[in-house]
Short mmCIF file of C-alpha atoms in Angstrom, two decimals:
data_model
loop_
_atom_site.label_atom_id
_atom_site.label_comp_id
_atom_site.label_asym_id
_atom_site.label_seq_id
_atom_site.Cartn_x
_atom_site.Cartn_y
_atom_site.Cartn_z
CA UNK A 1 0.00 0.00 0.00
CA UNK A 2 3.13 2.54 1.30
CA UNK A 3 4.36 1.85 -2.33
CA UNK A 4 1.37 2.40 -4.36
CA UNK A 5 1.44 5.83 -2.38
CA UNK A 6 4.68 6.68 -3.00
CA UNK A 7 4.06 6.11 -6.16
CA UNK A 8 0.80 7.80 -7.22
CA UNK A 9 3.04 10.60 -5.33
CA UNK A 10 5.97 10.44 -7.45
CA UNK A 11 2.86 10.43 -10.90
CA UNK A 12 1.19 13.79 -9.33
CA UNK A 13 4.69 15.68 -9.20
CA UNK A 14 4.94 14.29 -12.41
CA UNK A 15 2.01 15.99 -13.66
CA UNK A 16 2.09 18.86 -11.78
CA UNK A 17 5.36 19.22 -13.45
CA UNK A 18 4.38 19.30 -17.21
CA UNK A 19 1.28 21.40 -16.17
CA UNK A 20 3.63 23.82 -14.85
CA UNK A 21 5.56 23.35 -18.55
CA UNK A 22 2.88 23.61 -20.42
CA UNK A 23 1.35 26.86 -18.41
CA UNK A 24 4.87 28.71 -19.04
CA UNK A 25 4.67 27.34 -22.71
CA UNK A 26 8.40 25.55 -22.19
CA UNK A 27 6.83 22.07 -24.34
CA UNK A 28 4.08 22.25 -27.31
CA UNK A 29 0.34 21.49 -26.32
CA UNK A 30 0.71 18.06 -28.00
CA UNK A 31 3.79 16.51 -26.16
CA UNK A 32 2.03 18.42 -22.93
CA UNK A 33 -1.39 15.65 -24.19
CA UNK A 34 1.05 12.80 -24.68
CA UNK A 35 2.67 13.21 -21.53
CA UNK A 36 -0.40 13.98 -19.60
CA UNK A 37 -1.93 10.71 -21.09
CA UNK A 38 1.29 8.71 -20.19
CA UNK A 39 0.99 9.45 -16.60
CA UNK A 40 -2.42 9.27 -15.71
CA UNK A 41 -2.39 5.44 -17.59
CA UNK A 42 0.44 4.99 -15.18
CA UNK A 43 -2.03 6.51 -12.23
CA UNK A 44 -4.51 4.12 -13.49
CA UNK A 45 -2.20 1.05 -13.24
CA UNK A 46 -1.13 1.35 -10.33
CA UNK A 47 -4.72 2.16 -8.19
CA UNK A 48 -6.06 -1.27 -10.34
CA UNK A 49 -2.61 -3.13 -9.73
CA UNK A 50 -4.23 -6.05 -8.05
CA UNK A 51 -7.01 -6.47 -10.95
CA UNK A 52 -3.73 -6.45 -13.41
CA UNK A 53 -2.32 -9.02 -11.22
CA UNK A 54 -5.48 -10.86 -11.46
CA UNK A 55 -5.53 -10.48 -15.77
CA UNK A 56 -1.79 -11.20 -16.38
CA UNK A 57 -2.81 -14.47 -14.05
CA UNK A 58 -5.66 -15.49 -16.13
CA UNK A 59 -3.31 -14.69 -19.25
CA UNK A 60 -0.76 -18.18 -18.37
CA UNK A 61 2.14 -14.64 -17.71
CA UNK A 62 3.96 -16.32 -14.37
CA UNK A 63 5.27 -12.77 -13.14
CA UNK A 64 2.82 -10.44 -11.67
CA UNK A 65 1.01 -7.39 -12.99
CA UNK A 66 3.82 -4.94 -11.72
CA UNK A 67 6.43 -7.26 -13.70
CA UNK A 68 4.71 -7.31 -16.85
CA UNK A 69 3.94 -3.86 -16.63
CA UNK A 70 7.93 -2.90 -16.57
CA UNK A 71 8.58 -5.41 -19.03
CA UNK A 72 6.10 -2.78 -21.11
CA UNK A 73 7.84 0.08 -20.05
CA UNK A 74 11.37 -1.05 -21.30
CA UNK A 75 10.11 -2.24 -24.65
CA UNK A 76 8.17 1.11 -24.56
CA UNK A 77 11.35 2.99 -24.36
CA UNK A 78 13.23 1.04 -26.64
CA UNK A 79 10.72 2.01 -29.14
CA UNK A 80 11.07 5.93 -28.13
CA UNK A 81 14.94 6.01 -28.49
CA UNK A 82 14.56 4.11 -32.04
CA UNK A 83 12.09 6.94 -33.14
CA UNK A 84 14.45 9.92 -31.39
CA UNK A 85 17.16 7.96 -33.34
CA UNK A 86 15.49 8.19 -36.62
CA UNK A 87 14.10 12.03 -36.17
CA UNK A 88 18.04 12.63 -35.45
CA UNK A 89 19.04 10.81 -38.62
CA UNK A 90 16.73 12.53 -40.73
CA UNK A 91 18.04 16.20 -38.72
CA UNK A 92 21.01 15.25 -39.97
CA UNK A 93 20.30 14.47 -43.59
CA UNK A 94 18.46 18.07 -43.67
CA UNK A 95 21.72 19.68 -42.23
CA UNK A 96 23.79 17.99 -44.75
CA UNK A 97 21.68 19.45 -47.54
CA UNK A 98 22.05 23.06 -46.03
CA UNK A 99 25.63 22.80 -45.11
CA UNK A 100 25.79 21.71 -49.42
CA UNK A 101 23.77 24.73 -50.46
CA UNK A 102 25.70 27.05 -48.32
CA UNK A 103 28.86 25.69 -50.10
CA UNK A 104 27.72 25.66 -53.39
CA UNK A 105 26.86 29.37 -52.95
CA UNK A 106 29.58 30.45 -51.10
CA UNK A 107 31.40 28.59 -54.22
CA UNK A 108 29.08 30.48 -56.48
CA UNK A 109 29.67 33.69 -55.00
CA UNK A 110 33.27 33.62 -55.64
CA UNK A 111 33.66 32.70 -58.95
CA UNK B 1 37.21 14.91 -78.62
CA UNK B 2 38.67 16.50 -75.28
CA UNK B 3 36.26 15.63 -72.21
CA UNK B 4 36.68 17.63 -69.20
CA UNK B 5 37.81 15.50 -66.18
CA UNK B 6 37.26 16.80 -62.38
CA UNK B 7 38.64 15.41 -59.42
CA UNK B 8 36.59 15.74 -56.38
CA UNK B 9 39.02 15.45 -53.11
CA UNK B 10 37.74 15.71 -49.51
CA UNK B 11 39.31 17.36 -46.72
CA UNK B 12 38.78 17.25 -43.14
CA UNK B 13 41.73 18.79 -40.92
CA UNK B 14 44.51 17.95 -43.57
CA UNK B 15 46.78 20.10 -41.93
CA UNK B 16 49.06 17.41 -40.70
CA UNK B 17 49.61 16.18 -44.39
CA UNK B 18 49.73 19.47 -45.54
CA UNK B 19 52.81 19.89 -43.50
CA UNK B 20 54.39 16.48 -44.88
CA UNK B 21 53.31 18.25 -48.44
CA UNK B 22 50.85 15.36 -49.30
CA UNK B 23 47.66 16.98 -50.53
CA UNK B 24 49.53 20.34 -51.80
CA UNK B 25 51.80 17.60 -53.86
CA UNK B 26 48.70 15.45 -55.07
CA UNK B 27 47.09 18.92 -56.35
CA UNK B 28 50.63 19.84 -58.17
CA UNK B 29 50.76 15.87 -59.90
CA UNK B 30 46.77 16.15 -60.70
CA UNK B 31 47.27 19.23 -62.51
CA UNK B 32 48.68 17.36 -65.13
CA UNK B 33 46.11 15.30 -66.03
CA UNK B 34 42.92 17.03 -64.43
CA UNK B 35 41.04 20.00 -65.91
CA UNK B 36 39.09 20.77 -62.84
CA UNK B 37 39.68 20.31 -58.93
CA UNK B 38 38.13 20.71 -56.60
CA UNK B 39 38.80 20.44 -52.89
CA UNK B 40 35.97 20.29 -50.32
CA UNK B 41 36.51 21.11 -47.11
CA UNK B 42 34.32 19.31 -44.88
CA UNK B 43 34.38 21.60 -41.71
CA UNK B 44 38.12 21.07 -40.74
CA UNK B 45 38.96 23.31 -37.56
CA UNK B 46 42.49 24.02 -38.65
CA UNK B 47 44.16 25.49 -41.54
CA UNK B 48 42.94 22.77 -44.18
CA UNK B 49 41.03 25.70 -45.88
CA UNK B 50 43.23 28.31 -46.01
CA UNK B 51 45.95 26.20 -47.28
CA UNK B 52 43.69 24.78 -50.13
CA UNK B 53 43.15 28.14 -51.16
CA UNK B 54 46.54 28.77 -52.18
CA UNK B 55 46.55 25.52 -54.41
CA UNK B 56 45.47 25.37 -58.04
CA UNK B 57 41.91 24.34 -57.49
CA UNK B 58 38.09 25.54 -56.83
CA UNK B 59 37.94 25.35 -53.00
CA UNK B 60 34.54 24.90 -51.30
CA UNK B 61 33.94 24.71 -47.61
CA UNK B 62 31.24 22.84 -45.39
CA UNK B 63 30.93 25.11 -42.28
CA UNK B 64 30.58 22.21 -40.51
CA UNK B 65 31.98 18.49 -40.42
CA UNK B 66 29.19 16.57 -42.06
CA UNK B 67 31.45 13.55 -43.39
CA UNK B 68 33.27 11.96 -46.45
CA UNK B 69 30.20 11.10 -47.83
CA UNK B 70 28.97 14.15 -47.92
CA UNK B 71 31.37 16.35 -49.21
CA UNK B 72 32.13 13.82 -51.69
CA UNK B 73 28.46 14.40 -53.01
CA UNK B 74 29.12 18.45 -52.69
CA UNK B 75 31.98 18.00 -54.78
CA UNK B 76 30.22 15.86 -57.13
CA UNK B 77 27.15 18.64 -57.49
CA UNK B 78 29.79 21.21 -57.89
CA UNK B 79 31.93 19.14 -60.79
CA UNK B 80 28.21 18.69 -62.37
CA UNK B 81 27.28 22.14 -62.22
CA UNK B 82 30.92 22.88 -64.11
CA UNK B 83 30.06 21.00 -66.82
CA UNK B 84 32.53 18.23 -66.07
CA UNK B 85 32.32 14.87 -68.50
CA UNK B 86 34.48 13.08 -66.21
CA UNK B 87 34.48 12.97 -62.40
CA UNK B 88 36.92 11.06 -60.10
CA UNK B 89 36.44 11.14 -56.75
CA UNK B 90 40.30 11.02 -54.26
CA UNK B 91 42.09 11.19 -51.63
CA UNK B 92 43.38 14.03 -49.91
CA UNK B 93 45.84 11.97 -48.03
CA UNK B 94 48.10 10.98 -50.67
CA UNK B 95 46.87 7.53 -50.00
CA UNK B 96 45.85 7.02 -53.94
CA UNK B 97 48.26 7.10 -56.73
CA UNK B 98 48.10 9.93 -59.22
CA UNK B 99 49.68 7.49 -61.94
CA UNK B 100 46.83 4.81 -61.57
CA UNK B 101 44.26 7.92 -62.74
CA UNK B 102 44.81 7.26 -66.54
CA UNK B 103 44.08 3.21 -65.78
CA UNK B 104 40.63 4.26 -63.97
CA UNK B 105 39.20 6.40 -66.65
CA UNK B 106 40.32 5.09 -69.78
CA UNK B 107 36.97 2.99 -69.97
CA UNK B 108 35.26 6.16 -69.76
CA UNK B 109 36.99 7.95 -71.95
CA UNK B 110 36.87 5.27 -74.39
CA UNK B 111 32.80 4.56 -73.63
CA UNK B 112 33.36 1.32 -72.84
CA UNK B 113 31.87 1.71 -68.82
CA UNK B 114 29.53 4.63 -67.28
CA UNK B 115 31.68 3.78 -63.84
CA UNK B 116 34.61 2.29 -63.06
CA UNK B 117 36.14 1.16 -59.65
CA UNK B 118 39.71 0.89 -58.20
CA UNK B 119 40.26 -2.45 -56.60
CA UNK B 120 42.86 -2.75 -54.14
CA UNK B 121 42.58 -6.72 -54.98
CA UNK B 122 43.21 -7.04 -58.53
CA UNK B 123 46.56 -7.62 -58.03
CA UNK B 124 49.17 -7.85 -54.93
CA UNK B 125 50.61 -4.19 -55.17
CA UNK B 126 48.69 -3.16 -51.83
CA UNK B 127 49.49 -3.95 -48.50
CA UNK B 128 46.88 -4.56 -45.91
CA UNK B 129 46.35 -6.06 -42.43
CA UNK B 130 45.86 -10.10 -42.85
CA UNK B 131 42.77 -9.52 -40.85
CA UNK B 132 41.61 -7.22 -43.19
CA UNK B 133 42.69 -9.08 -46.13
CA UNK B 134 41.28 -12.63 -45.15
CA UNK B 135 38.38 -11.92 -43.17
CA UNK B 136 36.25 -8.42 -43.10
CA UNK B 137 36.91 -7.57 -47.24
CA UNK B 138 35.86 -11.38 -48.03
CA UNK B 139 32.81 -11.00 -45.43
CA UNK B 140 31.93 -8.06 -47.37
CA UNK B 141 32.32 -9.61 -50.50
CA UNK B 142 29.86 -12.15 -49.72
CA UNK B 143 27.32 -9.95 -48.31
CA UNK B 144 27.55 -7.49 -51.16
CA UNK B 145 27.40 -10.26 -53.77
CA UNK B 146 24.32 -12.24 -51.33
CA UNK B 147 22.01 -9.25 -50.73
CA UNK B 148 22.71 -7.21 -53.28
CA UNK B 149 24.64 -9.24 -56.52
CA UNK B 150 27.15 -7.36 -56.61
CA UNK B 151 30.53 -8.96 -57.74
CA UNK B 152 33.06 -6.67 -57.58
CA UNK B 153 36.19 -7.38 -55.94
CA UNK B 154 36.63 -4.23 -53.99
CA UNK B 155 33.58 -4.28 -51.30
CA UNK B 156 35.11 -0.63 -50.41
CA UNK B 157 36.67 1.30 -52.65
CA UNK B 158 37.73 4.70 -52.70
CA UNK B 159 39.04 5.36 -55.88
CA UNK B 160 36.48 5.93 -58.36
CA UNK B 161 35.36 7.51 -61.50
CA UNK B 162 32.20 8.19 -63.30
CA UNK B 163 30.41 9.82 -66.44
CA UNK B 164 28.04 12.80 -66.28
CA UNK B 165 25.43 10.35 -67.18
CA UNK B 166 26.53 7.81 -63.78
CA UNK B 167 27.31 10.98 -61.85
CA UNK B 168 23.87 12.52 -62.28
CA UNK B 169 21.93 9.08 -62.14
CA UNK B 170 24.13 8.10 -59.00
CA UNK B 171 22.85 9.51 -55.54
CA UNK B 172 24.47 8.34 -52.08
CA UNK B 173 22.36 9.70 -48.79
CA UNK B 174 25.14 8.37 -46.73
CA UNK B 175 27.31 11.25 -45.49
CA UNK B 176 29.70 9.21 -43.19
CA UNK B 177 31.81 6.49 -44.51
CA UNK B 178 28.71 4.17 -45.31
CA UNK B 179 28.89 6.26 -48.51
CA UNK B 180 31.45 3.61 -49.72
CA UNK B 181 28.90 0.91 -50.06
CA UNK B 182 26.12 2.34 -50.89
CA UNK B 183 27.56 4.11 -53.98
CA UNK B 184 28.47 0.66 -55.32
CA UNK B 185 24.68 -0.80 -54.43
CA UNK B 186 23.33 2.76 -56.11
CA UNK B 187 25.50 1.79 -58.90
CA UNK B 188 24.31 -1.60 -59.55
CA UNK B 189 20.83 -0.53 -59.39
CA UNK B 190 20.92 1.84 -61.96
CA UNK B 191 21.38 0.52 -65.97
CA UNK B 192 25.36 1.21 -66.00
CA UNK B 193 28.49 -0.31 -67.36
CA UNK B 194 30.40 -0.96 -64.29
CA UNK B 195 34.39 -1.98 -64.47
CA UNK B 196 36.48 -2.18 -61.94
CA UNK B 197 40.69 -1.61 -62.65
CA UNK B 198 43.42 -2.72 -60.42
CA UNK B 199 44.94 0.07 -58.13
CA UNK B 200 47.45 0.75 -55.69
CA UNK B 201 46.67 2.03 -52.00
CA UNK B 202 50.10 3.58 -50.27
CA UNK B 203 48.48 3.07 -46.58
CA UNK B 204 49.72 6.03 -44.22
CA UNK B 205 47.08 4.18 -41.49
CA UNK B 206 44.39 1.76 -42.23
CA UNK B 207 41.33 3.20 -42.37
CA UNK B 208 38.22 1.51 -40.76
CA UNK B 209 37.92 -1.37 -37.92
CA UNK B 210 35.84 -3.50 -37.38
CA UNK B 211 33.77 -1.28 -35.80
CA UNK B 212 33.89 0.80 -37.96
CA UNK B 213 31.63 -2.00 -40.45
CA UNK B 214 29.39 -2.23 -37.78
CA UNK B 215 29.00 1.11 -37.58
CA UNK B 216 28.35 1.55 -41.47
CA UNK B 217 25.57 -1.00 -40.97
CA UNK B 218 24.07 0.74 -38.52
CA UNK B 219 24.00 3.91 -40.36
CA UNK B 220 22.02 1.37 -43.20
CA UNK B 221 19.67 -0.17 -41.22
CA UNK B 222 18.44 3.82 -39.66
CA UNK B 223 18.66 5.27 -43.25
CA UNK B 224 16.51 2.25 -44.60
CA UNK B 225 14.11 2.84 -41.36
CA UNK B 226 13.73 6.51 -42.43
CA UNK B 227 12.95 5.94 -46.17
#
């Protein structure tokens, strides 16, 4: 119980904290949703952590709800750094092609 | 029927060699035999472009380091955009051999290929690691020839020369040394003549490790992801 407190804690700050973003406009409205979405499904998780238990049971999963649930969360983030790694790759593919044109005119210009 | 031949050379804090006269005594020997070069500096945070500019050829600068790859294809745009027939692409390092030029573009110049490759392995003038030799250039071989049929005996060469025809139809995306490769797949792709010519390599260092593959493949797999 202590942990499921300390934890619905920890998610409140959390939220608090991108409200508090997204009031001072420091992130867009739409990472402000995504974030605010993120949090309260972890909110929900963890108030219905025993019913999860209960599902991943009836599912044949031998680990319990909290288990399968951070299982989620690494393959969740392993899918977030692939996408950040393919918005920087395609950053830097537009920075090549500006760092070109700026050569070719600076080229241009001299001649 | 004169065609006009550039020679595209990257450059990325050559200052070192400058001082043991290697790319300022490639420029003087290409002279000879090149109507156009053109020296890219890709970014270099010493002298590399200052020093350039005092050597016989069009100088153009990347403000920042984007890689080989890349300033290969800005030297490539730039030898299109000056009408050249022929374009080779170099080293700065004085790693290539000005005399083996003549070998890699005769097939051009006598219409026989569209592009034509140096290979390191057509004969025993170039000294690698064994390591190198016997095990990543064969696996490269193999993967090159298994995923994507290509038989050439070179998996990475440097030394290369196309047509405007090749040069215009042949696009790269890969700005670090991936570039290699995927010229050679973007080759094969395309309807060319392809030949390959035996070279020499004079190794100052050796290039890429292993890591450096993996790294390349990488750089494939995010590139393919992002298409």
């Amino acid at each position: 119980m202590l942990q499921e407190i300390l934890a619905l804690i920890l998610i409140f700050f959390f939220l608090g904290r991108i409200g508090w973003q997204v009031w001072h406009e420091q992130i867009p409205r739409g990472q402000f949703i995504f974030w605010l979405i993120f949090w309260l499904l972890a909110g929900i998780a963890i108030i219905f952590i025993k019913d999860i238990d209960a599902l991943v049971a009836r599912l044949g999963f031998s680990g319990s709800g909290i288990q399968i649930l951070l299982y989620l969360s690494v393959a969740l983030i392993f899918y977030f750094i692939l996408r950040l790694r393919l918005k920087i790759e395609r950053l830097e593919r537009d920075l090549t092609i500006v760092v070109r044109a700026a050569a070719m005119l600076a080229a241009r210009k001299r001649q | 029927m004169h065609m006009k031949i550039a020679c595209v050379i990257p450059a990325w804090n050559e200052a070192p060699a400058f001082d043991k006269s290697h790319l300022p005594g490639v420029v003087e020997a290409l002279t000879s035999c090149i109507d156009l070069i053109i020296i890219v500096d890709d970014g270099s945070t010493d002298e590399t472009y200052e020093t350039a500019l005092r050597l016989s050829a069009d100088v153009l600068r990347h403000p920042v380091n984007r890689g080989q790859g890349a300033a290969l294809a800005t030297g490539t745009e730039y030898a299109l955009e000056q009408g050249a027939e022929i374009i080779i692409h170099f080293d700065a390092d004085g790693q290539f051999r000005v005399q083996d030029i003549e070998r890699v573009i005769k097939p051009l110049r006598e219409k026989q290929a569209d592009m034509v490759f140096g290979s390191r392995f057509l004969d025993d003038t170039t000294t690698m690691p064994k390591f190198k030799r016997t095990v990543i250039m064969p696996l490269a071989r193999f993967v090159n020839k298994i995923f994507f049929g290509i038989t050439l005996t070179d998996p990475q060469s440097g030394f290369r020369a196309f047509n405007r025809l090749a040069a215009e139809m042949v696009k790269w995306k890969q700005d670090q040394m991936g570039h290699c490769s995927e010229i050679l797949i973007e080759a094969h792709r395309h309807p060319l003549r392809i030949q390959e010519v035996p070279i020499t390599v004079v190794y100052h260092h050796f290039g890429q490790r292993l890591s450096g593959g993996f790294k390349i493949i990488r750089d494939f797999i995010l590139a393919k992801l992002n298409s």
